[in-house]
Short mmCIF file of C-alpha atoms in Angstrom, two decimals:
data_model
loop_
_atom_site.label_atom_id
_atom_site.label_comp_id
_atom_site.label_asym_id
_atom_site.label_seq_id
_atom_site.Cartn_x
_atom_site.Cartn_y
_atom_site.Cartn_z
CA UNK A 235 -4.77 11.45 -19.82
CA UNK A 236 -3.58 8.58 -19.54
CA UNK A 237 -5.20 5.40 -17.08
CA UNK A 238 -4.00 2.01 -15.96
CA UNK A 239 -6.00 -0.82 -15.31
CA UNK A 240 -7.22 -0.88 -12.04
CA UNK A 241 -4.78 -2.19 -8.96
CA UNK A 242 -5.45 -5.69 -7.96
CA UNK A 243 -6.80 -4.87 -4.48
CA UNK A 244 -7.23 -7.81 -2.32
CA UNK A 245 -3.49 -9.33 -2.27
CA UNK A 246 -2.45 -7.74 0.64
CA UNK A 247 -3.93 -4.93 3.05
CA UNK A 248 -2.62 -1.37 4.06
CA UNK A 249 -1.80 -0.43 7.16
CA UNK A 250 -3.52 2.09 8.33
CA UNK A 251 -1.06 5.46 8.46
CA UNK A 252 0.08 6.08 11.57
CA UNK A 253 -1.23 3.14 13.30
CA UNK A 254 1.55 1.10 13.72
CA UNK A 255 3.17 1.25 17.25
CA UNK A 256 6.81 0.76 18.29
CA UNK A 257 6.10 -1.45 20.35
CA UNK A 258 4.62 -3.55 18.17
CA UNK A 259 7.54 -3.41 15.45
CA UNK A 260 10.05 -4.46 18.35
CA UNK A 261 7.56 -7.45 19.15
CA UNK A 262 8.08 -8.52 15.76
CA UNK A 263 11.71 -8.32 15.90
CA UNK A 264 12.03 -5.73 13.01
CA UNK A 265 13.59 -3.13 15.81
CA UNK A 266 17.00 -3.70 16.47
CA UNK A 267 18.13 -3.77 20.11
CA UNK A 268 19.14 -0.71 21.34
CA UNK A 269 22.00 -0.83 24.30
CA UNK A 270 20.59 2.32 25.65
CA UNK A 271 17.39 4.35 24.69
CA UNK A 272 18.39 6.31 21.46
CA UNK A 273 17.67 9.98 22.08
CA UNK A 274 16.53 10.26 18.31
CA UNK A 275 14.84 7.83 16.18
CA UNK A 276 14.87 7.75 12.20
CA UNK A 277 12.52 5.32 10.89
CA UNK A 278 13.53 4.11 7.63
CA UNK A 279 11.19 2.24 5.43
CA UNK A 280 11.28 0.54 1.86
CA UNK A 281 10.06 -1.64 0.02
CA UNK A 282 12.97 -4.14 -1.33
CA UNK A 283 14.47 -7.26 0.01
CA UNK A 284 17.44 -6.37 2.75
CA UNK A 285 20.31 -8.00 -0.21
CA UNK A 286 19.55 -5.68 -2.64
CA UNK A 287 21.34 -2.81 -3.40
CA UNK A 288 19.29 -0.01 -1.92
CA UNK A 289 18.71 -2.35 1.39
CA UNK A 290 22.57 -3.02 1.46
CA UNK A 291 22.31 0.96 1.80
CA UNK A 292 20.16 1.13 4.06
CA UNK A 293 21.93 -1.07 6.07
CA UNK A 294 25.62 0.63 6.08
CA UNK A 295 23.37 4.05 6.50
CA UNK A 296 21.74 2.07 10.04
CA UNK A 297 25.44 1.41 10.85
CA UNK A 298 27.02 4.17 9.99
CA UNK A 299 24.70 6.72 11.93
CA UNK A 300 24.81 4.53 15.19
CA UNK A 301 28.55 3.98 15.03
CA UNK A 302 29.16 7.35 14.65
CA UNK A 303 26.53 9.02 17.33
CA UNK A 304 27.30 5.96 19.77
CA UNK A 305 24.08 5.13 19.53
CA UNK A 306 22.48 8.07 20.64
CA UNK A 307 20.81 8.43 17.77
CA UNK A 308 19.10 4.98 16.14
CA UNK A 309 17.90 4.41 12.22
CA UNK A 310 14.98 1.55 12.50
CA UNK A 311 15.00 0.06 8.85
CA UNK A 312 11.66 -1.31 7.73
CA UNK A 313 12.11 -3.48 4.43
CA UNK A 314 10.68 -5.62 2.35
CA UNK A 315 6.89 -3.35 2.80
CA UNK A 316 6.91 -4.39 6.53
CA UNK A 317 5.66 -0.92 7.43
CA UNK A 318 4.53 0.78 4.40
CA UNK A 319 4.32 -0.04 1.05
CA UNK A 320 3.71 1.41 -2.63
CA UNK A 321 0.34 2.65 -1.69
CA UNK A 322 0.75 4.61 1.11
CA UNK A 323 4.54 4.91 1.86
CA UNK A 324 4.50 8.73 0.20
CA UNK A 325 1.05 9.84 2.56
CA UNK A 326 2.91 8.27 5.54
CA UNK A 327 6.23 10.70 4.83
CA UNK A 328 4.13 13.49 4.18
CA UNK A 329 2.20 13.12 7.35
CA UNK A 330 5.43 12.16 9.51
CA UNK A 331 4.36 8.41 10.16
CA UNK A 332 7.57 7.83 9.15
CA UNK A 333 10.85 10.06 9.09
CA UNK A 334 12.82 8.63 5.93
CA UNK A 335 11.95 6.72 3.04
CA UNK A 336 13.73 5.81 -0.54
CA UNK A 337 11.19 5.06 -2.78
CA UNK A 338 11.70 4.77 -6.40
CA UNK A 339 11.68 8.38 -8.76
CA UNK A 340 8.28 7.29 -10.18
CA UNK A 341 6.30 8.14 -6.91
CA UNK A 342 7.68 11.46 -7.39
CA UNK A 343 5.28 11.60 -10.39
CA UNK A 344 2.20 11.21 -8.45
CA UNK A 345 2.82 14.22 -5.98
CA UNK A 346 3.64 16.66 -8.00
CA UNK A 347 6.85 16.24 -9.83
CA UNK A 348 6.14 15.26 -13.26
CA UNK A 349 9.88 15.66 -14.41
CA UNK A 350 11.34 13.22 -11.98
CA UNK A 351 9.22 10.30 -14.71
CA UNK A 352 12.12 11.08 -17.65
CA UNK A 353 13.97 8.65 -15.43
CA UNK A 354 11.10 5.94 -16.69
CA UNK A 355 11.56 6.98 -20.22
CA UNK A 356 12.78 3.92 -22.37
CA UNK A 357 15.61 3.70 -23.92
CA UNK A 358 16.56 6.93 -23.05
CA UNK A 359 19.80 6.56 -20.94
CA UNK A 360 22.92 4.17 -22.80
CA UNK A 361 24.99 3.74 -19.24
CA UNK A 362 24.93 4.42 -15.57
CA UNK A 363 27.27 7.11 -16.49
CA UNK A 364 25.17 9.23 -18.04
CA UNK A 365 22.80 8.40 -15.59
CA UNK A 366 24.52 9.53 -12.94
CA UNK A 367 25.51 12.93 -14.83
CA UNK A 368 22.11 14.18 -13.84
CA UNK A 369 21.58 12.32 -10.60
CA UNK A 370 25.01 13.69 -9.32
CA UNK A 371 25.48 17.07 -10.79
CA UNK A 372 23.27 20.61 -10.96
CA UNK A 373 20.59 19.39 -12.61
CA UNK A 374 19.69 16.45 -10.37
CA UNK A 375 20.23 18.66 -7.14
CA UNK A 376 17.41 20.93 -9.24
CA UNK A 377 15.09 18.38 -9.11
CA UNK A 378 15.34 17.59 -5.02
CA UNK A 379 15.67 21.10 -3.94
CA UNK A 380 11.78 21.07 -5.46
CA UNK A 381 10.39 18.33 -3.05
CA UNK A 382 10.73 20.92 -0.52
CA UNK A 383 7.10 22.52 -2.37
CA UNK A 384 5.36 19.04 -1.01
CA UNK A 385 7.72 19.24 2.78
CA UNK A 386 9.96 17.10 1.79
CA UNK A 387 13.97 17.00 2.04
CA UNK A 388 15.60 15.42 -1.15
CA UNK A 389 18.87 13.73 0.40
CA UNK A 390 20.27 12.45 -2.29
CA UNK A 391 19.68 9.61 -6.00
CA UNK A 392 20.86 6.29 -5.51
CA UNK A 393 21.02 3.45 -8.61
CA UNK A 394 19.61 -0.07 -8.58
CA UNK A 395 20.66 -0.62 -12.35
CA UNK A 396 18.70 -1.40 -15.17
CA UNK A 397 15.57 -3.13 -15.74
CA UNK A 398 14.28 -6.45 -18.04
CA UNK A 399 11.30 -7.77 -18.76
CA UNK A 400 10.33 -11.09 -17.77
CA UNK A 401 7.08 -13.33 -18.75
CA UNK A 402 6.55 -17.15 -19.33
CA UNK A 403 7.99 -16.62 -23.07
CA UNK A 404 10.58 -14.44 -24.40
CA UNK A 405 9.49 -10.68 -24.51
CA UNK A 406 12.83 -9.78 -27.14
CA UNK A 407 10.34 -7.33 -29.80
CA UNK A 408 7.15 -5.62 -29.40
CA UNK A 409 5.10 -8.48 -31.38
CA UNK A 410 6.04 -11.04 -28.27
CA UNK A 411 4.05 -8.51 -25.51
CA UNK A 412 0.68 -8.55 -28.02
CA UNK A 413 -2.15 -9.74 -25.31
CA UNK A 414 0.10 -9.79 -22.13
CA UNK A 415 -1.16 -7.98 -18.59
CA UNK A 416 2.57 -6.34 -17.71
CA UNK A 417 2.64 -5.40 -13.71
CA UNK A 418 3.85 -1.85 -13.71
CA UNK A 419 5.00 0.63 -10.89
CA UNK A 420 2.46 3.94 -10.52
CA UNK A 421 3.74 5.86 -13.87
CA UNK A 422 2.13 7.63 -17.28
CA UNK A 423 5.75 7.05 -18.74
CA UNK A 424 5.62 2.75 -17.68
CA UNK A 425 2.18 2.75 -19.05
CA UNK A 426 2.64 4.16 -22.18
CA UNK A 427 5.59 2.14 -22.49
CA UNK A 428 3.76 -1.18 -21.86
CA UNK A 429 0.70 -0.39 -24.31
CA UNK A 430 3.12 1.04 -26.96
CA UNK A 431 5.11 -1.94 -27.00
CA UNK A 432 1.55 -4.37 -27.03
CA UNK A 433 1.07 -5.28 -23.97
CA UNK A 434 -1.65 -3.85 -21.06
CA UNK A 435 -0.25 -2.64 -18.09
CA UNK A 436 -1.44 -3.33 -14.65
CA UNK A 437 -0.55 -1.47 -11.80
CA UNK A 438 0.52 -3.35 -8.62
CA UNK A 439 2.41 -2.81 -5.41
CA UNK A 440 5.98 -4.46 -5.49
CA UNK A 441 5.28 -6.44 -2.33
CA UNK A 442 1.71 -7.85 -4.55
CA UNK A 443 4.07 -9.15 -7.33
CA UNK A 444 5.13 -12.13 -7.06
CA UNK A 445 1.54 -13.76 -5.80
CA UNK A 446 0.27 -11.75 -8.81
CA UNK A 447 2.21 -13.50 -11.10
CA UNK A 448 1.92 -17.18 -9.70
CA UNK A 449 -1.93 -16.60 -9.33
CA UNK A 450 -1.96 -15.81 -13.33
CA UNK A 451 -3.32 -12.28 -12.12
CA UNK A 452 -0.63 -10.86 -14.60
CA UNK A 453 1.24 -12.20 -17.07
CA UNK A 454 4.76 -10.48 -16.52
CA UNK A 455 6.88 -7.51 -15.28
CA UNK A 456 9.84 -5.31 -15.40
CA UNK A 457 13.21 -5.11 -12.99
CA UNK A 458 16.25 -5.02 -12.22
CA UNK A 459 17.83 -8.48 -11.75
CA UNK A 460 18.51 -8.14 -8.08
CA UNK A 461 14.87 -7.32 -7.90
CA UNK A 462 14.30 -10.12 -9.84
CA UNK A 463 16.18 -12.78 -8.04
CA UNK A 464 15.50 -11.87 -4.53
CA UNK A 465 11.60 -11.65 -4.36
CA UNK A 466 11.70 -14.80 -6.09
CA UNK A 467 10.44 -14.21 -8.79
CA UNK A 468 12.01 -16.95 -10.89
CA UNK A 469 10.16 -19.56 -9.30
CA UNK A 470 7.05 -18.53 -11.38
CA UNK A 471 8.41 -16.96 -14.47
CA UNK A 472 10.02 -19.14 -16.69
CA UNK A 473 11.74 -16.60 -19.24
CA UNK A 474 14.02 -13.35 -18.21
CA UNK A 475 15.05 -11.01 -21.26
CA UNK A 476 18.08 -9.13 -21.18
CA UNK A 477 17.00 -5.52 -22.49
CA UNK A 478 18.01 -3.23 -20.50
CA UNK A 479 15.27 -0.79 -22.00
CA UNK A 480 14.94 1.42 -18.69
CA UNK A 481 16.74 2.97 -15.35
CA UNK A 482 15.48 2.20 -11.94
CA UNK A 483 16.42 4.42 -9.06
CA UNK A 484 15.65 5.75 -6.06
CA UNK A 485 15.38 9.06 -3.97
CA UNK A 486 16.42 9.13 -0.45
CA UNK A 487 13.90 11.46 1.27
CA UNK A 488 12.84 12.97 4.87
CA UNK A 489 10.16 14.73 6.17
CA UNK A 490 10.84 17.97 6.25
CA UNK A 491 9.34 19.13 9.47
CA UNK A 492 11.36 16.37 11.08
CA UNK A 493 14.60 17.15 9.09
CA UNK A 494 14.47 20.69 10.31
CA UNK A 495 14.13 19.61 14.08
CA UNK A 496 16.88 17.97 14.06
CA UNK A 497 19.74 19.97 15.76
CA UNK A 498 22.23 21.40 13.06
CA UNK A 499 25.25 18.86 14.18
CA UNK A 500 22.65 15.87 14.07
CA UNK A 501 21.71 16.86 10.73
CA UNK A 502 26.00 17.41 9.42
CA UNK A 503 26.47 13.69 11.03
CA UNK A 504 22.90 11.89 9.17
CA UNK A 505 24.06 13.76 5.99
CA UNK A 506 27.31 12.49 6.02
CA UNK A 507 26.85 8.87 6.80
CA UNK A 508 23.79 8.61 4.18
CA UNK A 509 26.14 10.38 1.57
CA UNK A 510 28.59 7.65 2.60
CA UNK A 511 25.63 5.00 2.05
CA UNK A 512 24.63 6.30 -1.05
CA UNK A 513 28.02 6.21 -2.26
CA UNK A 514 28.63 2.21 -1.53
CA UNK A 515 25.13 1.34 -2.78
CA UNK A 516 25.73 3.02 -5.82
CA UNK A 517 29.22 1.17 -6.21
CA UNK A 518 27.44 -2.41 -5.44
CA UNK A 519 24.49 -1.60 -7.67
CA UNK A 520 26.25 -3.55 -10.74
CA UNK A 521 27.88 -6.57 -8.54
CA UNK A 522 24.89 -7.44 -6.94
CA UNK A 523 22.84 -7.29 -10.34
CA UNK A 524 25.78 -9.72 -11.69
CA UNK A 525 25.71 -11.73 -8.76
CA UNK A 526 21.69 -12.17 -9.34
CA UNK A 527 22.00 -13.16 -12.86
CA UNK A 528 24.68 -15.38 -12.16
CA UNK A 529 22.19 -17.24 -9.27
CA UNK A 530 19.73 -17.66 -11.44
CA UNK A 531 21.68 -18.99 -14.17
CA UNK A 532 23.54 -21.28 -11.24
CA UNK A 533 19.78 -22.76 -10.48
CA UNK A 534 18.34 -23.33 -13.38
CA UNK A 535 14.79 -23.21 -14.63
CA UNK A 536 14.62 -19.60 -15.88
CA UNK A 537 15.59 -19.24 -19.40
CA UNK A 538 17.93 -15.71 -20.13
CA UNK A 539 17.80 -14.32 -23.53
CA UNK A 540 20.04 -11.64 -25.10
CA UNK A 541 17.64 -9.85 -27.83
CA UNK A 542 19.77 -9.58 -30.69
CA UNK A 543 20.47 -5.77 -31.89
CA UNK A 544 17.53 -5.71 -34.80
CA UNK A 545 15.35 -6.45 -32.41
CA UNK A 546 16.49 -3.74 -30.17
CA UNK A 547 15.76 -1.68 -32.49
CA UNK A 548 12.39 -2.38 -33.36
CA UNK A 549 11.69 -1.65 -29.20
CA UNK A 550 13.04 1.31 -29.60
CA UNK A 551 11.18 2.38 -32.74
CA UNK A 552 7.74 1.26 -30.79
CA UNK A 553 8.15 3.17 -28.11
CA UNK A 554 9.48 6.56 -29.32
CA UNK A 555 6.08 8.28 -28.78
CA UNK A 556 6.50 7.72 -25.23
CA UNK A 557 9.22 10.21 -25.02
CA UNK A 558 6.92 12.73 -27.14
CA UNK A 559 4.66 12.27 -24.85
CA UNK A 560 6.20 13.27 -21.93
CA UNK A 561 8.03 15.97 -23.78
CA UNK A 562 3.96 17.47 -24.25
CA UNK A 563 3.24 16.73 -20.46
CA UNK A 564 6.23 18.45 -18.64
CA UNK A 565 7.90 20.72 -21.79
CA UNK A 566 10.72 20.23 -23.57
CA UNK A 567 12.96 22.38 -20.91
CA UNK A 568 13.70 19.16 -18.90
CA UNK A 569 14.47 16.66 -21.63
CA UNK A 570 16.60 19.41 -23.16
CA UNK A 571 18.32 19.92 -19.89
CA UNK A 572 18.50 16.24 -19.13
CA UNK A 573 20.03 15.36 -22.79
CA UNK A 574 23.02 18.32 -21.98
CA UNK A 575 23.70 16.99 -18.89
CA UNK A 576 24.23 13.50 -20.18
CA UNK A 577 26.46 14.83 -23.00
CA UNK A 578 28.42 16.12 -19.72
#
């Protein structure tokens, strides 16, 4: 089996599920004024900055549903870890602390869904197309109709793009990440990545990051560019490199107990707008990873490198036992069915 080092506990404290009042939120101005008492409440939480692609979703979701129920029915969006984070965001769902979440498909790992980590796998999907072949069609449906074993309600896959690594030197082959502590998301599949390519990984909330990094606690991580450029993270890594080795997305989930309270129009109209949201997040998922790269090239002090295609290939060489790997954990069924699906 395989182990992580342990999280750096310390750099920011858990809140305690379920003890976070409303009142308190609204106090702290993350509650949006309601003109009249909502007769329904969604609370929405995540773990991104509000300009990134699956908060710009979030957002037109928040907008859509109270446009369209004239407010009678409010979605309270929590980002940025404000009410739960990587931790505990999953327990909190489970145990209706919180009605909605969208956390990436790794978590998905830890509960019980093993097959949702061949979205981790590197270098295992060319394009968002084929991406979204599985995340949009039978097979991806497949894999959210199965939450409902843990009470949850799989609403639909959205995209945040592609991931790099960064460091404070170029990470372009697998002998630059010899000796490096990588931060890492909860996942076998990241892990095995990391220590195939050199490097140790370290696992670490998103919202622990950054201070992790500038505190020399690790020595460099993975993500999309968005990602990248809006938790700042270029103010204390000096070197971004372009390799697009692995997917990032996300599941938009409910609890189920509350999803099935909900009365059957109510649900139709919350379907439809976060289908909707889905749809536009997925479209800006690209533009706002150009528009990222394109800040950070517009101020400066982070060097972008393009690893040249022998050197892609030497990544991809190092970490082919990561896909036998999983293939051993979860069967070959799901790759199989994952590699027809792509083929379309």
């Amino acid at each position: 089996m395989e182990t992580t080092d342990t999280p750096w506990v310390g750099m920011g404290r858990r809140r305690m599920l379920c003890g976070l009042a409303a009142g308190a939120c609204a106090a702290s101005g993350l509650v949006r004024a309601q003109t009249a008492a909502p007769a329904l409440t969604i609370r929405l939480s995540h773990v991104v900055a509000e300009d990134t692609p699956k908060g710009l979703a979030a957002n037109r979701f928040q907008a859509l549903v109270q446009d369209r129920s004239g407010g009678r029915i409010a979605v309270l969006v929590y980002p940025d870890a404000r009410l739960y984070g990587d931790h505990d965001e999953m327990q909190a769902l489970q145990l209706g602390a919180v009605e909605m979440l969208a956390p990436s498909l790794s978590k998905f790992g830890r509960i019980g869904f093993p097959e949702f980590e061949l979205f981790d796998l590197p270098y295992f999907f060319p394009d968002m197309g084929v991406v979204r072949r599985i995340t949009q069609g039978a097979l991806g449906q497949r894999m959210l109709d199965r939450l409902a074993r843990q009470r949850l309600v799989g609403l639909g896959f959205m995209d945040n793009g592609f991931k790099h690594m960064s460091a404070n030197r170029p990470l372009l082959e697998p002998a630059h990440f010899a000796g490096l502590r990588m931060r890492i998301q909860a996942s076998r599949v990241i892990a095995a990545q990391m220590r195939a390519l050199g490097a140790r990984p370290v696992t670490l909330a998103f919202s622990e990051t950054r201070r992790a990094l500038a505190a020399g606690v690790v020595d460099g991580t993975e993500n999309p560019v968005s990602n990248f450029w809006t938790q700042g993270m270029h103010t204390v890594q000096t070197d971004l490199s372009l390799t697009q080795h692995a997917y990032l997305g996300y599941a938009f989930v409910a609890n189920q107990r509350f999803w099935e309270s909900m009365a059957a129009p109510d649900r139709a109209l919350v379907s439809e707008a976060l289908r909707e949201a889905l749809y536009f997040g997925n479209q800006i998922a690209d533009t706002q990873n150009d528009k990222a790269l394109a800040a950070l090239r517009e101020a400066g002090g982070t060097r972008i490198h393009v690893p040249a295609p022998a050197q892609i290939t030497r990544m991809r060489e190092a970490v082919e036992p990561v896909h036998t790997g999983l293939a051993r954990r979860i069967g070959t069924a799901w790759l199989d069915d994952a590699r027809k699906a792509m083929e379309g």
